[in-house]
Amino acid sequence: MSRLGIILKLAPEEYVRDWRNWIAPAAIAGTLIVSLFLAVIVVLILEAMGDKANEIDDSRAMSAAQTAVMSIRRRLSGTLEDNAVWHEAVVALQSDNRKEWMWANWGSTSADYQLYDGVVVTDQDGRLLGGYLKGQEFDAVAALGDAFVKQVLSATVPNQPAIINVFRLHDGIAIAGSRALQPERNVPSDGRFNVLTMIKLVTPEMIDSVASNYFLPDLRLAPVKPTDQLSLPLTASDGQPLAYLTWPGRNLGTRLYNEVRPALTGALVALGILLATAAFAGYAELLSLRRFATAADREATRDPLSGLLNRKGMIRALQARLDQDDGGTGLTLHLIDLDGFKAINDTWGHLVGDELIGAVADRLVACHPRLEFAARFGGDEFAFASKPGTDPNEVATAALRALKAPFNVAGHTCEVGASIGYATHVRNMDTFELIRRADMALYGAKAAGRGRSLAYSSDMDRDREATAELEEQLREALDHDGLTVAFQPVVSAGDGSVVSVEALARWNMSHGPVSPDVFIPLAEKSGLIFQLGDMVLERSIRFAENRAGIDVAVNVSPLQLCAPDFADGVAALLEREKFDPRRLILEVTEGVLFESPVQARRAIDALRAIGIRFALDDFGAGYASIGTLRHFTFDRLKLDRSLVQALESERGRAVLNATVSLAEALGIPVIAEGVETAEQVANLRQMGCQFMQGYYFGKPVAAADFDSLPGRMARAG
Ligand code: C2E
Ligand code: MG
Ligand code: MG
């Protein structure tokens, strides 16, 4: 499978599920909907305004028509009032020349008179006494019928206002008003009188005059109610419409609306274009944002150097995988830590280191066919998951084998080993617990000696808990003066005199002492080593202050030596205590000189500059590199106890001899450690070893007991 092939691809559903990614589309859609809604409302408002304007204009026209009809009736009523209260007329109508009088006063005028077109006189029983229409004799009872008789009979009562009704006359319409004909204004109303009726014909001329006076253009008289025009019925006394005054509505609102419609349409089209552009731009922006987010997310979950997932990507991939089955997937997570990668980086440079990372990634991905995904956690830490049903030990072994073969990178042949820890996913275990277990196993694999793989077991947790508890107790002890310092003499091989002491930290718990081989690494791991180192250094100075002529050697952890403020801290302490720096020896081991050469050199140089001397501790137990001796200047070389113990053998003696000769050649005085027997003393002295330290001369003891040490020193001499 290719490296890329097992990199987790980001699921697009994840993007879809995240509600925040929907804010922008929702905002765009919302804007579009609201804008559309507003546009529809504007159109509806304008239409409603047009309709309302039409309605207002129509009702104005209707009241104008009503007023016109009313005014015609009022005028007829006024004319009747003028003619019907007339003493002379009453007298004349009772005389014999009634006809002549009627013709002279009313008949002749009816031919062409503005106020009326006809005049009719009837008696109190409704019988015709005489009548004229347009200058012609006129039988109104015959022409106007029963309705007319009914009207004139109602009008025989005096002092009443005229009764006016609309009538059909021949092909036209007439308005006729009737009123009692009385001699004077107030006559006794119990009598009945003749009735004067005046008729006004509704002619086209009359309609035209109403049309122009009341601003009703195209006013016409129609026999039936038109459907498409406004109309006012002219009704007979029985309520039956006889004809209709009709006129077209002006539809002012509609006209106004039609007038603004082009502009409105233009505005709506412009708004549409604007919205479409905005929506398109928003959509395009959204697409690019989405692409950007997806790319950024992919970036954020991938390690650019190896092309594998990074820690975040791995956690996400695991979570997605484990979510599929909380009953335990059987998936195994392997964590891999490279050995010696840092040295390659330091020796060949970062470019080679980077290429090596790529090559390691390729080999890991290809080491076994049943891997699910691989990741680089940063630095020289890798991880991969192997599929359920695969023997995890077989996979781990394959990975170790794959990494063991030398790499050819940028023309250099590099060798790296690895340690692997792995854990298998079981029921109810979350991603972080799986990672934690694999990490515990990796820690165990490294502690057990590199180049191996180890499966997680619950013992690891127990050990860890015990370690955590011990760490807490160490913290307590340091805070409450629970640690002490023992001093072991270093004697001169020449005269057996004590030349210096080595300060050694001691921790006595209620159940017995804890070995420095246990609590020193613990202090280093937990960061307590700084506090511990300060304490030992202070007590050592106090010890040496009272014992002139004895120098003091203090062990320094690599962590202390590499701390940026270490040299300043030591210098300040000596200054404060007024202690001669030349009486202090700091013991360092070789490891730190390989692992952090720059920091180690900086501290050593700074402290040697003020007179402090340095001893290379445990020489012969580790690399025993001549290069180290040459590159760093040491004032003492401490031969490891194992070299001294090996004196019994021929080969051991040869090695020791060569080592002492080497130191001699470099001009570095030698201290032999762990000297326990007189034979060892004799041998060492013969080889030219200048100083010795060991149980033979004195075990490490508390400061108070130091002076009463039952000395073997004399025997050295
Ligand atoms: P080291 O610096 O090599 O110290 C010498 C060790 O050899 C001491 O062990 C000492 O007790 C032991 N020893 C001395 N003479 C003999 C002998 O004749 N026979 C045998 N079998 N052993 C002998 P110890 O005290 O257990 O310390 C172990 C290591 O812990 C030290 O090795 C040193 O690396 C570290 N250590 C002790 N105290 C301190 C401290 O204050 N700071 C730091 N950083 N490391 C310390
Ligand atoms: Mg030492
Ligand atoms: Mg030592």
JSON list of N, CA and C in Angstrom, two decimals, residues 52-75:
[
{"chain": "A", "resi": 52, "resn": "LYS", "atom": "N", "xyz": [-56.93, 51.78, -4.31]},
{"chain": "A", "resi": 52, "resn": "LYS", "atom": "CA", "xyz": [-57.55, 52.72, -3.36]},
{"chain": "A", "resi": 52, "resn": "LYS", "atom": "C", "xyz": [-57.83, 54.06, -4.05]},
{"chain": "A", "resi": 53, "resn": "ALA", "atom": "N", "xyz": [-56.86, 54.49, -4.87]},
{"chain": "A", "resi": 53, "resn": "ALA", "atom": "CA", "xyz": [-57.05, 55.76, -5.59]},
{"chain": "A", "resi": 53, "resn": "ALA", "atom": "C", "xyz": [-58.25, 55.64, -6.53]},
{"chain": "A", "resi": 54, "resn": "ASN", "atom": "N", "xyz": [-58.38, 54.50, -7.20]},
{"chain": "A", "resi": 54, "resn": "ASN", "atom": "CA", "xyz": [-59.54, 54.27, -8.08]},
{"chain": "A", "resi": 54, "resn": "ASN", "atom": "C", "xyz": [-60.83, 54.39, -7.28]},
{"chain": "A", "resi": 55, "resn": "GLU", "atom": "N", "xyz": [-60.82, 53.73, -6.12]},
{"chain": "A", "resi": 55, "resn": "GLU", "atom": "CA", "xyz": [-62.02, 53.67, -5.29]},
{"chain": "A", "resi": 55, "resn": "GLU", "atom": "C", "xyz": [-62.43, 55.08, -4.84]},
{"chain": "A", "resi": 56, "resn": "ILE", "atom": "N", "xyz": [-61.41, 55.87, -4.40]},
{"chain": "A", "resi": 56, "resn": "ILE", "atom": "CA", "xyz": [-61.69, 57.24, -3.92]},
{"chain": "A", "resi": 56, "resn": "ILE", "atom": "C", "xyz": [-62.28, 58.08, -5.07]},
{"chain": "A", "resi": 57, "resn": "ASP", "atom": "N", "xyz": [-61.67, 57.94, -6.26]},
{"chain": "A", "resi": 57, "resn": "ASP", "atom": "CA", "xyz": [-62.15, 58.73, -7.40]},
{"chain": "A", "resi": 57, "resn": "ASP", "atom": "C", "xyz": [-63.56, 58.30, -7.81]},
{"chain": "A", "resi": 58, "resn": "ASP", "atom": "N", "xyz": [-63.80, 56.97, -7.78]},
{"chain": "A", "resi": 58, "resn": "ASP", "atom": "CA", "xyz": [-65.13, 56.48, -8.15]},
{"chain": "A", "resi": 58, "resn": "ASP", "atom": "C", "xyz": [-66.19, 57.00, -7.18]},
{"chain": "A", "resi": 59, "resn": "SER", "atom": "N", "xyz": [-65.83, 57.00, -5.88]},
{"chain": "A", "resi": 59, "resn": "SER", "atom": "CA", "xyz": [-66.85, 57.43, -4.93]},
{"chain": "A", "resi": 59, "resn": "SER", "atom": "C", "xyz": [-67.09, 58.94, -5.03]},
{"chain": "A", "resi": 60, "resn": "ARG", "atom": "N", "xyz": [-66.02, 59.67, -5.38]},
{"chain": "A", "resi": 60, "resn": "ARG", "atom": "CA", "xyz": [-66.21, 61.12, -5.64]},
{"chain": "A", "resi": 60, "resn": "ARG", "atom": "C", "xyz": [-67.17, 61.31, -6.82]},
{"chain": "A", "resi": 61, "resn": "ALA", "atom": "N", "xyz": [-66.97, 60.53, -7.91]},
{"chain": "A", "resi": 61, "resn": "ALA", "atom": "CA", "xyz": [-67.81, 60.67, -9.11]},
{"chain": "A", "resi": 61, "resn": "ALA", "atom": "C", "xyz": [-69.26, 60.31, -8.77]},
{"chain": "A", "resi": 62, "resn": "MET", "atom": "N", "xyz": [-69.40, 59.27, -7.92]},
{"chain": "A", "resi": 62, "resn": "MET", "atom": "CA", "xyz": [-70.75, 58.85, -7.55]},
{"chain": "A", "resi": 62, "resn": "MET", "atom": "C", "xyz": [-71.46, 59.95, -6.78]},
{"chain": "A", "resi": 63, "resn": "SER", "atom": "N", "xyz": [-70.75, 60.56, -5.80]},
{"chain": "A", "resi": 63, "resn": "SER", "atom": "CA", "xyz": [-71.45, 61.62, -5.06]},
{"chain": "A", "resi": 63, "resn": "SER", "atom": "C", "xyz": [-71.70, 62.83, -5.95]},
{"chain": "A", "resi": 64, "resn": "ALA", "atom": "N", "xyz": [-70.85, 63.07, -6.96]},
{"chain": "A", "resi": 64, "resn": "ALA", "atom": "CA", "xyz": [-71.11, 64.18, -7.89]},
{"chain": "A", "resi": 64, "resn": "ALA", "atom": "C", "xyz": [-72.40, 63.92, -8.67]},
{"chain": "A", "resi": 65, "resn": "ALA", "atom": "N", "xyz": [-72.57, 62.64, -9.11]},
{"chain": "A", "resi": 65, "resn": "ALA", "atom": "CA", "xyz": [-73.78, 62.31, -9.88]},
{"chain": "A", "resi": 65, "resn": "ALA", "atom": "C", "xyz": [-75.03, 62.46, -9.02]},
{"chain": "A", "resi": 66, "resn": "GLN", "atom": "N", "xyz": [-74.86, 61.97, -7.72]},
{"chain": "A", "resi": 66, "resn": "GLN", "atom": "CA", "xyz": [-76.02, 62.09, -6.81]},
{"chain": "A", "resi": 66, "resn": "GLN", "atom": "C", "xyz": [-76.38, 63.56, -6.58]},
{"chain": "A", "resi": 67, "resn": "THR", "atom": "N", "xyz": [-75.30, 64.39, -6.38]},
{"chain": "A", "resi": 67, "resn": "THR", "atom": "CA", "xyz": [-75.53, 65.82, -6.16]},
{"chain": "A", "resi": 67, "resn": "THR", "atom": "C", "xyz": [-76.23, 66.45, -7.37]},
{"chain": "A", "resi": 68, "resn": "ALA", "atom": "N", "xyz": [-75.83, 66.01, -8.57]},
{"chain": "A", "resi": 68, "resn": "ALA", "atom": "CA", "xyz": [-76.41, 66.56, -9.80]},
{"chain": "A", "resi": 68, "resn": "ALA", "atom": "C", "xyz": [-77.91, 66.27, -9.85]},
{"chain": "A", "resi": 69, "resn": "VAL", "atom": "N", "xyz": [-78.27, 64.99, -9.56]},
{"chain": "A", "resi": 69, "resn": "VAL", "atom": "CA", "xyz": [-79.70, 64.61, -9.59]},
{"chain": "A", "resi": 69, "resn": "VAL", "atom": "C", "xyz": [-80.47, 65.41, -8.54]},
{"chain": "A", "resi": 70, "resn": "MET", "atom": "N", "xyz": [-79.85, 65.50, -7.34]},
{"chain": "A", "resi": 70, "resn": "MET", "atom": "CA", "xyz": [-80.48, 66.23, -6.23]},
{"chain": "A", "resi": 70, "resn": "MET", "atom": "C", "xyz": [-80.72, 67.69, -6.64]},
{"chain": "A", "resi": 71, "resn": "SER", "atom": "N", "xyz": [-79.75, 68.27, -7.30]},
{"chain": "A", "resi": 71, "resn": "SER", "atom": "CA", "xyz": [-79.87, 69.69, -7.65]},
{"chain": "A", "resi": 71, "resn": "SER", "atom": "C", "xyz": [-80.97, 69.91, -8.70]},
{"chain": "A", "resi": 72, "resn": "ILE", "atom": "N", "xyz": [-81.11, 68.93, -9.61]},
{"chain": "A", "resi": 72, "resn": "ILE", "atom": "CA", "xyz": [-82.20, 69.04, -10.60]},
{"chain": "A", "resi": 72, "resn": "ILE", "atom": "C", "xyz": [-83.55, 69.02, -9.88]},
{"chain": "A", "resi": 73, "resn": "ARG", "atom": "N", "xyz": [-83.66, 68.11, -8.90]},
{"chain": "A", "resi": 73, "resn": "ARG", "atom": "CA", "xyz": [-84.92, 67.99, -8.15]},
{"chain": "A", "resi": 73, "resn": "ARG", "atom": "C", "xyz": [-85.17, 69.26, -7.34]},
{"chain": "A", "resi": 74, "resn": "ARG", "atom": "N", "xyz": [-84.05, 69.80, -6.75]},
{"chain": "A", "resi": 74, "resn": "ARG", "atom": "CA", "xyz": [-84.21, 70.99, -5.91]},
{"chain": "A", "resi": 74, "resn": "ARG", "atom": "C", "xyz": [-84.70, 72.18, -6.77]},
{"chain": "A", "resi": 75, "resn": "ARG", "atom": "N", "xyz": [-84.09, 72.24, -7.97]},
{"chain": "A", "resi": 75, "resn": "ARG", "atom": "CA", "xyz": [-84.48, 73.36, -8.83]},
{"chain": "A", "resi": 75, "resn": "ARG", "atom": "C", "xyz": [-85.97, 73.25, -9.24]}
]
